[in-house]
mmCIF file of C-alpha atoms in Angstrom:
data_model
loop_
_atom_site.group_PDB
_atom_site.id
_atom_site.type_symbol
_atom_site.label_atom_id
_atom_site.label_comp_id
_atom_site.label_asym_id
_atom_site.label_seq_id
_atom_site.Cartn_x
_atom_site.Cartn_y
_atom_site.Cartn_z
ATOM 1 C CA UNK R 1 120.660 88.953 143.636
ATOM 2 C CA UNK R 2 121.072 85.949 145.015
ATOM 3 C CA UNK R 3 119.222 83.633 142.799
ATOM 4 C CA UNK R 4 120.747 86.163 139.856
ATOM 5 C CA UNK R 5 124.550 84.777 140.857
ATOM 6 C CA UNK R 6 123.174 80.923 141.402
ATOM 7 C CA UNK R 7 122.125 81.375 138.129
ATOM 8 C CA UNK R 8 125.401 82.656 136.972
ATOM 9 C CA UNK R 9 127.189 79.962 138.679
ATOM 10 C CA UNK R 10 124.115 76.984 137.056
ATOM 11 C CA UNK R 11 124.642 78.632 133.776
ATOM 12 C CA UNK R 12 128.049 76.918 133.231
ATOM 13 C CA UNK R 13 126.215 73.884 133.336
ATOM 14 C CA UNK R 14 123.130 74.764 131.056
ATOM 15 C CA UNK R 15 124.551 72.583 128.221
ATOM 16 C CA UNK R 16 124.120 69.070 129.766
ATOM 17 C CA UNK R 17 122.193 67.126 127.830
ATOM 18 C CA UNK R 18 118.339 66.202 130.478
ATOM 19 C CA UNK R 19 118.996 62.187 130.336
ATOM 20 C CA UNK R 20 115.196 61.846 131.507
ATOM 21 C CA UNK R 21 112.055 61.795 129.156
ATOM 22 C CA UNK R 22 109.976 64.551 129.340
ATOM 23 C CA UNK R 23 106.756 62.786 131.275
ATOM 24 C CA UNK R 24 109.395 61.946 134.258
ATOM 25 C CA UNK R 25 110.443 65.798 134.469
ATOM 26 C CA UNK R 26 108.517 66.928 137.715
ATOM 27 C CA UNK R 27 111.932 68.750 138.886
ATOM 28 C CA UNK R 28 114.160 70.728 136.363
ATOM 29 C CA UNK R 29 118.006 69.822 135.810
ATOM 30 C CA UNK R 30 119.137 72.978 136.748
ATOM 31 C CA UNK R 31 117.934 72.875 140.946
ATOM 32 C CA UNK R 32 118.984 69.378 140.898
ATOM 33 C CA UNK R 33 122.712 69.948 139.827
ATOM 34 C CA UNK R 34 122.705 73.017 142.149
ATOM 35 C CA UNK R 35 120.960 71.465 145.388
ATOM 36 C CA UNK R 36 123.758 68.231 145.164
ATOM 37 C CA UNK R 37 126.631 70.975 144.492
ATOM 38 C CA UNK R 38 124.991 72.982 147.778
ATOM 39 C CA UNK R 39 124.566 69.859 149.684
ATOM 40 C CA UNK R 40 128.074 68.365 148.514
ATOM 41 C CA UNK R 41 129.607 71.703 150.216
ATOM 42 C CA UNK R 42 127.728 71.426 153.770
ATOM 43 C CA UNK R 43 129.028 67.838 154.279
ATOM 44 C CA UNK R 44 126.404 65.297 152.125
ATOM 45 C CA UNK R 45 128.239 62.510 150.730
ATOM 46 C CA UNK R 46 125.488 60.866 149.171
ATOM 47 C CA UNK R 47 122.423 60.753 148.139
ATOM 48 C CA UNK R 48 120.174 60.760 151.151
ATOM 49 C CA UNK R 49 122.283 62.923 152.492
ATOM 50 C CA UNK R 50 121.451 65.354 149.517
ATOM 51 C CA UNK R 51 117.995 64.881 149.590
ATOM 52 C CA UNK R 52 118.301 65.658 153.374
ATOM 53 C CA UNK R 53 120.386 68.768 152.857
ATOM 54 C CA UNK R 54 117.227 69.739 150.567
ATOM 55 C CA UNK R 55 114.320 69.348 152.866
ATOM 56 C CA UNK R 56 116.543 71.109 155.989
ATOM 57 C CA UNK R 57 117.250 73.802 153.427
ATOM 58 C CA UNK R 58 113.772 73.936 151.723
ATOM 59 C CA UNK R 59 112.910 77.296 152.404
ATOM 60 C CA UNK R 60 116.131 78.974 151.195
ATOM 61 C CA UNK R 61 116.363 77.262 148.490
ATOM 62 C CA UNK R 62 113.146 78.405 146.882
ATOM 63 C CA UNK R 63 114.671 81.661 147.446
ATOM 64 C CA UNK R 64 117.411 80.706 144.842
ATOM 65 C CA UNK R 65 116.172 78.385 143.247
ATOM 66 C CA UNK R 66 112.593 77.336 141.416
ATOM 67 C CA UNK R 67 111.854 73.902 142.744
ATOM 68 C CA UNK R 68 108.436 73.634 141.043
ATOM 69 C CA UNK R 69 107.361 70.348 143.232
ATOM 70 C CA UNK R 70 109.677 70.301 146.388
ATOM 71 C CA UNK R 71 113.129 68.576 146.598
ATOM 72 C CA UNK R 72 113.562 65.792 144.709
ATOM 73 C CA UNK R 73 114.144 62.412 146.612
ATOM 74 C CA UNK R 74 117.678 60.630 146.437
ATOM 75 C CA UNK R 75 115.667 58.130 144.080
ATOM 76 C CA UNK R 76 115.883 60.861 141.594
ATOM 77 C CA UNK R 77 119.555 62.258 142.695
ATOM 78 C CA UNK R 78 120.176 59.038 142.006
ATOM 79 C CA UNK R 79 119.160 58.203 138.907
ATOM 80 C CA UNK R 80 119.726 62.075 136.979
ATOM 81 C CA UNK R 81 123.076 60.850 137.856
ATOM 82 C CA UNK R 82 123.445 57.565 136.704
ATOM 83 C CA UNK R 83 122.642 58.628 132.955
ATOM 84 C CA UNK R 84 123.503 62.153 133.116
ATOM 85 C CA UNK R 85 126.724 62.071 130.862
ATOM 86 C CA UNK R 86 129.629 62.756 132.847
ATOM 87 C CA UNK R 87 131.997 63.477 129.727
ATOM 88 C CA UNK R 88 129.905 66.952 129.370
ATOM 89 C CA UNK R 89 129.732 66.933 132.976
ATOM 90 C CA UNK R 90 133.558 67.003 133.067
ATOM 91 C CA UNK R 91 133.398 69.497 130.187
ATOM 92 C CA UNK R 92 130.760 72.172 132.394
ATOM 93 C CA UNK R 93 133.023 71.866 134.963
ATOM 94 C CA UNK R 94 136.625 72.617 132.814
ATOM 95 C CA UNK R 95 134.420 75.820 131.652
ATOM 96 C CA UNK R 96 133.343 76.865 135.149
ATOM 97 C CA UNK R 97 136.798 76.469 136.144
ATOM 98 C CA UNK R 98 137.947 78.601 133.110
ATOM 99 C CA UNK R 99 136.112 81.220 134.603
ATOM 100 C CA UNK R 100 137.199 81.899 138.022
ATOM 101 C CA UNK R 101 140.803 80.467 137.621
ATOM 102 C CA UNK R 102 142.593 83.898 136.325
ATOM 103 C CA UNK R 103 145.759 83.323 134.751
ATOM 104 C CA UNK R 104 147.307 80.455 135.531
ATOM 105 C CA UNK R 105 151.012 80.223 136.224
ATOM 106 C CA UNK R 106 154.051 78.014 138.232
ATOM 107 C CA UNK R 107 153.563 74.489 138.330
ATOM 108 C CA UNK R 108 150.338 72.262 137.048
ATOM 109 C CA UNK R 109 150.889 68.700 138.867
ATOM 110 C CA UNK R 110 148.941 65.965 136.798
ATOM 111 C CA UNK R 111 147.909 62.641 138.683
ATOM 112 C CA UNK R 112 145.019 59.953 139.344
ATOM 113 C CA UNK R 113 143.326 58.496 142.187
ATOM 114 C CA UNK R 114 141.363 55.909 142.876
ATOM 115 C CA UNK R 115 137.419 56.099 144.324
ATOM 116 C CA UNK R 116 138.699 52.112 146.410
ATOM 117 C CA UNK R 117 134.677 51.400 146.502
ATOM 118 C CA UNK R 118 132.857 52.618 143.573
ATOM 119 C CA UNK R 119 133.955 49.204 141.351
ATOM 120 C CA UNK R 120 131.059 46.968 141.449
ATOM 121 C CA UNK R 121 132.214 42.843 141.249
ATOM 122 C CA UNK R 122 128.863 41.609 140.589
ATOM 123 C CA UNK R 123 128.445 43.233 137.477
ATOM 124 C CA UNK R 124 132.032 43.626 136.439
ATOM 125 C CA UNK R 125 132.674 47.260 136.646
ATOM 126 C CA UNK R 126 136.097 48.635 137.808
ATOM 127 C CA UNK R 127 136.687 51.488 140.724
ATOM 128 C CA UNK R 128 136.694 54.824 139.104
ATOM 129 C CA UNK R 129 139.864 55.826 138.401
ATOM 130 C CA UNK R 130 139.965 59.591 138.119
ATOM 131 C CA UNK R 131 143.084 61.623 136.487
ATOM 132 C CA UNK R 132 142.901 64.946 137.472
ATOM 133 C CA UNK R 133 145.454 68.948 137.320
ATOM 134 C CA UNK R 134 145.973 70.938 140.292
ATOM 135 C CA UNK R 135 146.797 74.876 139.763
ATOM 136 C CA UNK R 136 149.026 74.728 143.159
ATOM 137 C CA UNK R 137 149.613 78.298 142.718
ATOM 138 C CA UNK R 138 145.739 79.050 142.224
ATOM 139 C CA UNK R 139 144.822 76.231 144.398
ATOM 140 C CA UNK R 140 142.393 74.683 142.364
ATOM 141 C CA UNK R 141 141.932 71.744 140.482
ATOM 142 C CA UNK R 142 141.622 72.933 136.808
ATOM 143 C CA UNK R 143 140.376 69.690 134.906
ATOM 144 C CA UNK R 144 139.737 66.631 135.324
ATOM 145 C CA UNK R 145 139.116 63.435 133.206
ATOM 146 C CA UNK R 146 138.115 59.586 133.709
ATOM 147 C CA UNK R 147 140.457 57.091 132.949
ATOM 148 C CA UNK R 148 138.340 54.596 130.265
ATOM 149 C CA UNK R 149 137.501 50.959 131.834
ATOM 150 C CA UNK R 150 139.850 49.341 129.421
ATOM 151 C CA UNK R 151 142.435 51.351 129.449
ATOM 152 C CA UNK R 152 145.142 53.808 132.010
ATOM 153 C CA UNK R 153 146.608 57.283 132.453
ATOM 154 C CA UNK R 154 148.789 56.284 129.669
ATOM 155 C CA UNK R 155 145.724 57.745 127.409
ATOM 156 C CA UNK R 156 144.048 60.235 129.483
ATOM 157 C CA UNK R 157 147.042 62.211 130.805
ATOM 158 C CA UNK R 158 146.562 63.891 126.621
ATOM 159 C CA UNK R 159 143.189 64.035 126.651
ATOM 160 C CA UNK R 160 143.359 66.221 130.696
ATOM 161 C CA UNK R 161 146.480 67.839 129.066
ATOM 162 C CA UNK R 162 145.065 69.240 125.508
ATOM 163 C CA UNK R 163 142.050 70.508 127.653
ATOM 164 C CA UNK R 164 144.930 73.629 129.192
ATOM 165 C CA UNK R 165 147.345 76.300 128.286
ATOM 166 C CA UNK R 166 150.901 74.972 129.661
ATOM 167 C CA UNK R 167 152.269 78.290 128.125
ATOM 168 C CA UNK R 168 154.709 79.695 131.026
ATOM 169 C CA UNK R 169 154.110 76.522 133.066
ATOM 170 C CA UNK R 170 155.975 73.467 134.451
ATOM 171 C CA UNK R 171 153.431 70.068 134.286
ATOM 172 C CA UNK R 172 155.028 67.561 137.131
ATOM 173 C CA UNK R 173 153.532 63.978 136.190
ATOM 174 C CA UNK R 174 154.906 61.330 138.052
ATOM 175 C CA UNK R 175 156.277 58.030 136.430
ATOM 176 C CA UNK R 176 153.408 56.753 134.882
ATOM 177 C CA UNK R 177 153.159 60.185 132.433
ATOM 178 C CA UNK R 178 156.321 59.779 131.121
ATOM 179 C CA UNK R 179 155.663 59.656 127.403
ATOM 180 C CA UNK R 180 157.616 60.863 124.684
ATOM 181 C CA UNK R 181 154.452 62.386 123.114
ATOM 182 C CA UNK R 182 153.717 63.581 126.335
ATOM 183 C CA UNK R 183 156.596 65.611 126.840
ATOM 184 C CA UNK R 184 156.485 66.985 122.599
ATOM 185 C CA UNK R 185 153.011 68.508 123.595
ATOM 186 C CA UNK R 186 153.907 69.788 126.777
ATOM 187 C CA UNK R 187 157.023 71.541 124.885
ATOM 188 C CA UNK R 188 155.146 72.844 121.383
ATOM 189 C CA UNK R 189 152.490 74.359 123.761
ATOM 190 C CA UNK R 190 155.189 76.163 125.508
ATOM 191 C CA UNK R 191 155.361 74.629 129.033
ATOM 192 C CA UNK R 192 157.893 73.578 130.632
ATOM 193 C CA UNK R 193 157.906 70.095 132.693
ATOM 194 C CA UNK R 194 159.542 67.748 135.564
ATOM 195 C CA UNK R 195 158.816 64.251 135.124
ATOM 196 C CA UNK R 196 159.818 61.532 137.797
ATOM 197 C CA UNK R 197 161.923 59.025 135.841
ATOM 198 C CA UNK R 198 161.109 54.994 137.332
ATOM 199 C CA UNK R 199 161.714 51.698 135.941
ATOM 200 C CA UNK R 200 158.921 52.289 132.730
ATOM 201 C CA UNK R 201 162.603 53.257 131.282
ATOM 202 C CA UNK R 202 165.107 50.874 133.226
ATOM 203 C CA UNK R 203 167.599 52.105 130.632
ATOM 204 C CA UNK R 204 167.408 55.708 130.629
ATOM 205 C CA UNK R 205 166.469 55.879 134.702
ATOM 206 C CA UNK R 206 169.919 53.755 135.024
ATOM 207 C CA UNK R 207 172.326 56.167 132.589
ATOM 208 C CA UNK R 208 170.372 58.989 134.847
ATOM 209 C CA UNK R 209 171.864 57.578 138.037
ATOM 210 C CA UNK R 210 174.766 56.242 136.381
ATOM 211 C CA UNK R 211 175.395 59.830 135.699
ATOM 212 C CA UNK R 212 174.857 61.245 139.132
ATOM 213 C CA UNK R 213 176.910 58.869 140.636
ATOM 214 C CA UNK R 214 179.981 59.880 138.287
ATOM 215 C CA UNK R 215 180.421 63.252 139.105
ATOM 216 C CA UNK R 216 179.421 63.319 142.653
ATOM 217 C CA UNK R 217 181.951 60.184 143.390
ATOM 218 C CA UNK R 218 184.457 62.694 141.827
ATOM 219 C CA UNK R 219 184.541 65.856 143.078
ATOM 220 C CA UNK R 220 187.385 66.725 140.535
ATOM 221 C CA UNK R 221 185.142 65.708 137.545
ATOM 222 C CA UNK R 222 184.765 68.464 134.982
ATOM 223 C CA UNK R 223 180.617 68.040 135.017
ATOM 224 C CA UNK R 224 179.316 69.307 138.481
ATOM 225 C CA UNK R 225 176.241 69.539 138.867
ATOM 226 C CA UNK R 226 174.036 72.290 140.427
ATOM 227 C CA UNK R 227 173.081 71.923 144.132
ATOM 228 C CA UNK R 228 170.101 73.086 146.183
ATOM 229 C CA UNK R 229 169.555 71.768 150.032
ATOM 230 C CA UNK R 230 165.907 72.276 152.662
ATOM 231 C CA UNK R 231 165.749 71.667 155.667
ATOM 232 C CA UNK R 232 162.254 71.904 157.001
ATOM 233 C CA UNK R 233 161.320 70.890 160.848
ATOM 234 C CA UNK R 234 158.091 71.005 162.033
ATOM 235 C CA UNK R 235 155.775 68.338 164.426
ATOM 236 C CA UNK R 236 158.704 66.408 165.966
ATOM 237 C CA UNK R 237 160.202 65.508 162.127
ATOM 238 C CA UNK R 238 162.857 66.875 160.337
ATOM 239 C CA UNK R 239 163.218 66.655 157.089
ATOM 240 C CA UNK R 240 165.807 67.515 154.612
ATOM 241 C CA UNK R 241 165.359 67.518 150.497
ATOM 242 C CA UNK R 242 168.772 67.564 148.500
ATOM 243 C CA UNK R 243 168.870 68.522 144.997
ATOM 244 C CA UNK R 244 170.902 67.826 142.237
ATOM 245 C CA UNK R 245 170.398 69.106 138.305
ATOM 246 C CA UNK R 246 173.048 68.147 135.509
ATOM 247 C CA UNK R 247 172.417 70.481 132.802
ATOM 248 C CA UNK R 248 175.551 70.303 130.198
ATOM 249 C CA UNK R 249 174.643 69.622 126.618
ATOM 250 C CA UNK R 250 177.846 66.834 126.554
ATOM 251 C CA UNK R 251 175.752 64.626 129.191
ATOM 252 C CA UNK R 252 172.625 65.172 127.763
ATOM 253 C CA UNK R 253 173.223 64.257 124.243
ATOM 254 C CA UNK R 254 174.458 61.006 125.907
ATOM 255 C CA UNK R 255 171.593 59.402 127.401
ATOM 256 C CA UNK R 256 168.985 60.599 124.627
ATOM 257 C CA UNK R 257 171.608 60.802 120.720
ATOM 258 C CA UNK R 258 167.995 60.834 118.759
ATOM 259 C CA UNK R 259 166.875 63.985 120.628
ATOM 260 C CA UNK R 260 163.327 61.663 120.853
ATOM 261 C CA UNK R 261 162.512 63.164 124.233
ATOM 262 C CA UNK R 262 162.032 66.868 123.130
ATOM 263 C CA UNK R 263 162.639 70.032 125.115
ATOM 264 C CA UNK R 264 165.125 67.573 127.628
ATOM 265 C CA UNK R 265 167.903 69.921 128.749
ATOM 266 C CA UNK R 266 168.972 68.492 132.393
ATOM 267 C CA UNK R 267 168.013 66.025 134.512
ATOM 268 C CA UNK R 268 167.604 65.986 138.027
ATOM 269 C CA UNK R 269 168.099 63.669 141.312
ATOM 270 C CA UNK R 270 166.221 64.510 144.712
ATOM 271 C CA UNK R 271 167.383 62.948 147.962
ATOM 272 C CA UNK R 272 165.041 63.069 150.884
ATOM 273 C CA UNK R 273 166.191 62.661 154.400
ATOM 274 C CA UNK R 274 162.937 62.263 156.760
ATOM 275 C CA UNK R 275 163.991 61.654 160.087
ATOM 276 C CA UNK R 276 161.213 61.355 163.162
ATOM 277 C CA UNK R 277 162.082 60.273 166.464
ATOM 278 C CA UNK R 278 165.027 58.280 166.635
ATOM 279 C CA UNK R 279 163.866 56.729 163.094
ATOM 280 C CA UNK R 280 165.326 57.749 159.238
ATOM 281 C CA UNK R 281 164.308 57.104 155.919
ATOM 282 C CA UNK R 282 165.629 58.376 152.829
ATOM 283 C CA UNK R 283 164.447 57.850 149.383
ATOM 284 C CA UNK R 284 166.540 58.760 145.876
ATOM 285 C CA UNK R 285 164.337 60.313 143.111
ATOM 286 C CA UNK R 286 164.967 61.080 139.314
ATOM 287 C CA UNK R 287 163.809 63.353 136.622
ATOM 288 C CA UNK R 288 163.831 64.493 133.377
ATOM 289 C CA UNK R 289 163.467 68.802 133.069
ATOM 290 C CA UNK R 290 162.882 70.780 130.022
ATOM 291 C CA UNK R 291 165.169 73.719 131.534
ATOM 292 C CA UNK R 292 168.619 74.475 132.396
ATOM 293 C CA UNK R 293 170.636 75.879 136.008
ATOM 294 C CA UNK R 294 167.058 76.613 137.142
ATOM 295 C CA UNK R 295 167.216 74.844 140.461
ATOM 296 C CA UNK R 296 165.369 76.462 142.776
ATOM 297 C CA UNK R 297 162.494 76.416 140.050
ATOM 298 C CA UNK R 298 163.599 72.503 139.858
ATOM 299 C CA UNK R 299 163.624 72.139 143.383
ATOM 300 C CA UNK R 300 160.190 74.000 143.828
ATOM 301 C CA UNK R 301 158.144 72.145 140.680
ATOM 302 C CA UNK R 302 159.416 68.408 143.300
ATOM 303 C CA UNK R 303 157.930 69.767 146.437
ATOM 304 C CA UNK R 304 154.611 71.444 144.755
ATOM 305 C CA UNK R 305 154.075 68.256 143.292
ATOM 306 C CA UNK R 306 152.413 66.422 146.313
ATOM 307 C CA UNK R 307 150.784 69.376 146.402
ATOM 308 C CA UNK R 308 147.929 67.597 144.423
ATOM 309 C CA UNK R 309 148.384 64.751 147.151
ATOM 310 C CA UNK R 310 147.959 66.812 150.421
ATOM 311 C CA UNK R 311 145.459 69.579 149.113
ATOM 312 C CA UNK R 312 143.330 66.857 146.664
ATOM 313 C CA UNK R 313 143.846 63.302 147.039
ATOM 314 C CA UNK R 314 144.111 63.414 150.822
ATOM 315 C CA UNK R 315 141.045 65.909 151.020
ATOM 316 C CA UNK R 316 138.782 64.226 149.043
ATOM 317 C CA UNK R 317 139.643 61.001 151.306
ATOM 318 C CA UNK R 318 139.168 62.401 154.536
ATOM 319 C CA UNK R 319 137.114 65.344 154.237
ATOM 320 C CA UNK R 320 134.845 64.111 151.681
ATOM 321 C CA UNK R 321 135.419 60.663 152.477
ATOM 322 C CA UNK R 322 135.447 59.525 148.799
ATOM 323 C CA UNK R 323 137.234 55.750 149.596
ATOM 324 C CA UNK R 324 134.365 54.824 151.628
ATOM 325 C CA UNK R 325 131.165 56.112 149.440
ATOM 326 C CA UNK R 326 129.509 52.640 147.243
ATOM 327 C CA UNK R 327 127.837 55.042 145.169
ATOM 328 C CA UNK R 328 128.308 53.211 141.405
ATOM 329 C CA UNK R 329 125.174 52.543 139.752
ATOM 330 C CA UNK R 330 125.393 53.746 135.996
ATOM 331 C CA UNK R 331 127.747 56.738 135.857
ATOM 332 C CA UNK R 332 126.426 58.446 139.316
ATOM 333 C CA UNK R 333 130.125 56.989 140.543
ATOM 334 C CA UNK R 334 131.686 59.396 137.929
ATOM 335 C CA UNK R 335 129.682 62.539 138.510
ATOM 336 C CA UNK R 336 129.855 62.563 142.181
ATOM 337 C CA UNK R 337 133.388 62.935 141.960
ATOM 338 C CA UNK R 338 132.915 65.473 139.689
ATOM 339 C CA UNK R 339 130.904 67.516 141.255
ATOM 340 C CA UNK R 340 133.001 67.240 145.266
ATOM 341 C CA UNK R 341 135.785 68.650 142.530
ATOM 342 C CA UNK R 342 133.682 71.480 142.258
ATOM 343 C CA UNK R 343 133.025 71.456 146.094
ATOM 344 C CA UNK R 344 136.200 71.681 146.616
ATOM 345 C CA UNK R 345 137.246 73.824 144.310
ATOM 346 C CA UNK R 346 134.758 76.573 145.571
ATOM 347 C CA UNK R 347 135.950 76.070 149.324
ATOM 348 C CA UNK R 348 140.377 75.891 148.788
ATOM 349 C CA UNK R 349 138.160 79.608 146.990
ATOM 350 C CA UNK R 350 136.960 80.849 150.619
ATOM 351 C CA UNK R 351 139.210 82.546 152.443
ATOM 352 C CA UNK R 352 137.691 84.257 155.204
ATOM 353 C CA UNK R 353 138.436 81.603 157.286
ATOM 354 C CA UNK R 354 140.934 79.236 158.197
ATOM 355 C CA UNK R 355 140.073 76.708 158.918
ATOM 356 C CA UNK R 356 140.212 73.484 157.087
ATOM 357 C CA UNK R 357 138.065 71.603 154.303
ATOM 358 C CA UNK R 358 136.535 69.159 156.662
ATOM 359 C CA UNK R 359 135.358 72.631 159.153
ATOM 360 C CA UNK R 360 134.569 75.336 156.181
ATOM 361 C CA UNK R 361 131.386 72.629 155.198
ATOM 362 C CA UNK R 362 130.228 72.378 158.575
ATOM 363 C CA UNK R 363 130.282 75.843 158.782
ATOM 364 C CA UNK R 364 128.288 75.911 155.541
ATOM 365 C CA UNK R 365 125.934 73.902 156.694
ATOM 366 C CA UNK R 366 124.996 75.482 159.435
ATOM 367 C CA UNK R 367 124.150 78.776 158.195
ATOM 368 C CA UNK R 368 122.818 80.176 154.949
ATOM 369 C CA UNK R 369 125.367 83.380 155.085
ATOM 370 C CA UNK R 370 128.617 81.556 155.197
ATOM 371 C CA UNK R 371 127.149 78.681 151.662
ATOM 372 C CA UNK R 372 126.807 81.856 150.441
ATOM 373 C CA UNK R 373 130.439 83.189 150.642
ATOM 374 C CA UNK R 374 131.603 79.431 149.641
ATOM 375 C CA UNK R 375 129.173 79.951 146.357
ATOM 376 C CA UNK R 376 131.285 83.174 145.869
ATOM 377 C CA UNK R 377 128.329 85.605 146.157
ATOM 378 C CA UNK R 378 129.306 87.955 149.174
ATOM 379 C CA UNK R 379 132.178 89.612 150.436
#
């Protein structure tokens, strides 16, 4: 039964084209994929560590994998993942997530992250930058796309969103993703948006700032914004978030007289006030929004967006040491990033123990029974 379950998981990666020539295939590609997934779950952060994981777990791995010639060497792992097509690996990741995610609702946060030490100046290779989509309620990375060498997030975001069904979801994107084509795609696909507004659209931002300055300065103004405040206390910190939302047709028509921003229905402002000890800091952010009136929905969307920073990017750095990784030959850095996201999703979905991701990785490495739970094979 365990072997069949592993083959079921591995079947999502069966379409991957083996980059090796036939005479060099001492190890099955599925075995190489599954050992790397298991090793990454259990705390291995590179090919040498994955090889050592395999050696320590060889007897157990033989109960679920074929391993006709034992455990591959770290050089074999490195060569295979350096030449494996990373775009095809991303597609397999996406297909696998579709099978485990169930219905996706609520906020889909989109953001990018750079693996800071994956650059290679000697060969002119830039650091890997991955753009991912995070389903806040499902607590899953739904899809990921690497930014091309001579491109940026503006071209990667549409590729990412095209993979997803956005109907009934609220897409949140930072300022880089505030593009007219992107809002049109979201709305055409049945979704809503809450998009951060910064100086990449200076004219629109200025008008939004002026609109809020006017209504907040005049209590008798004809247009009064919706307002919602939240207060959070903990760990010696107090954080107050004040949310305003303007959604009257005249104000929106003034901001976008030509209707260039499809779906634009309101604008939002958030003032964050954080107090730690005797020090208080304030930050103001502005947004364009595709729905009206629902100020608390706006507040939840803004708050949920930061989940991709706290639950994905921060965890990749702290629990997986992604920023320390010097894996960079060929496509190896890209494919290792996909492996990390597979491991992170699996660890997030295992909920029988209430500990952090780093501790879950250790626990999976310590015991095969818990590793099987992470892989989804035992209740």
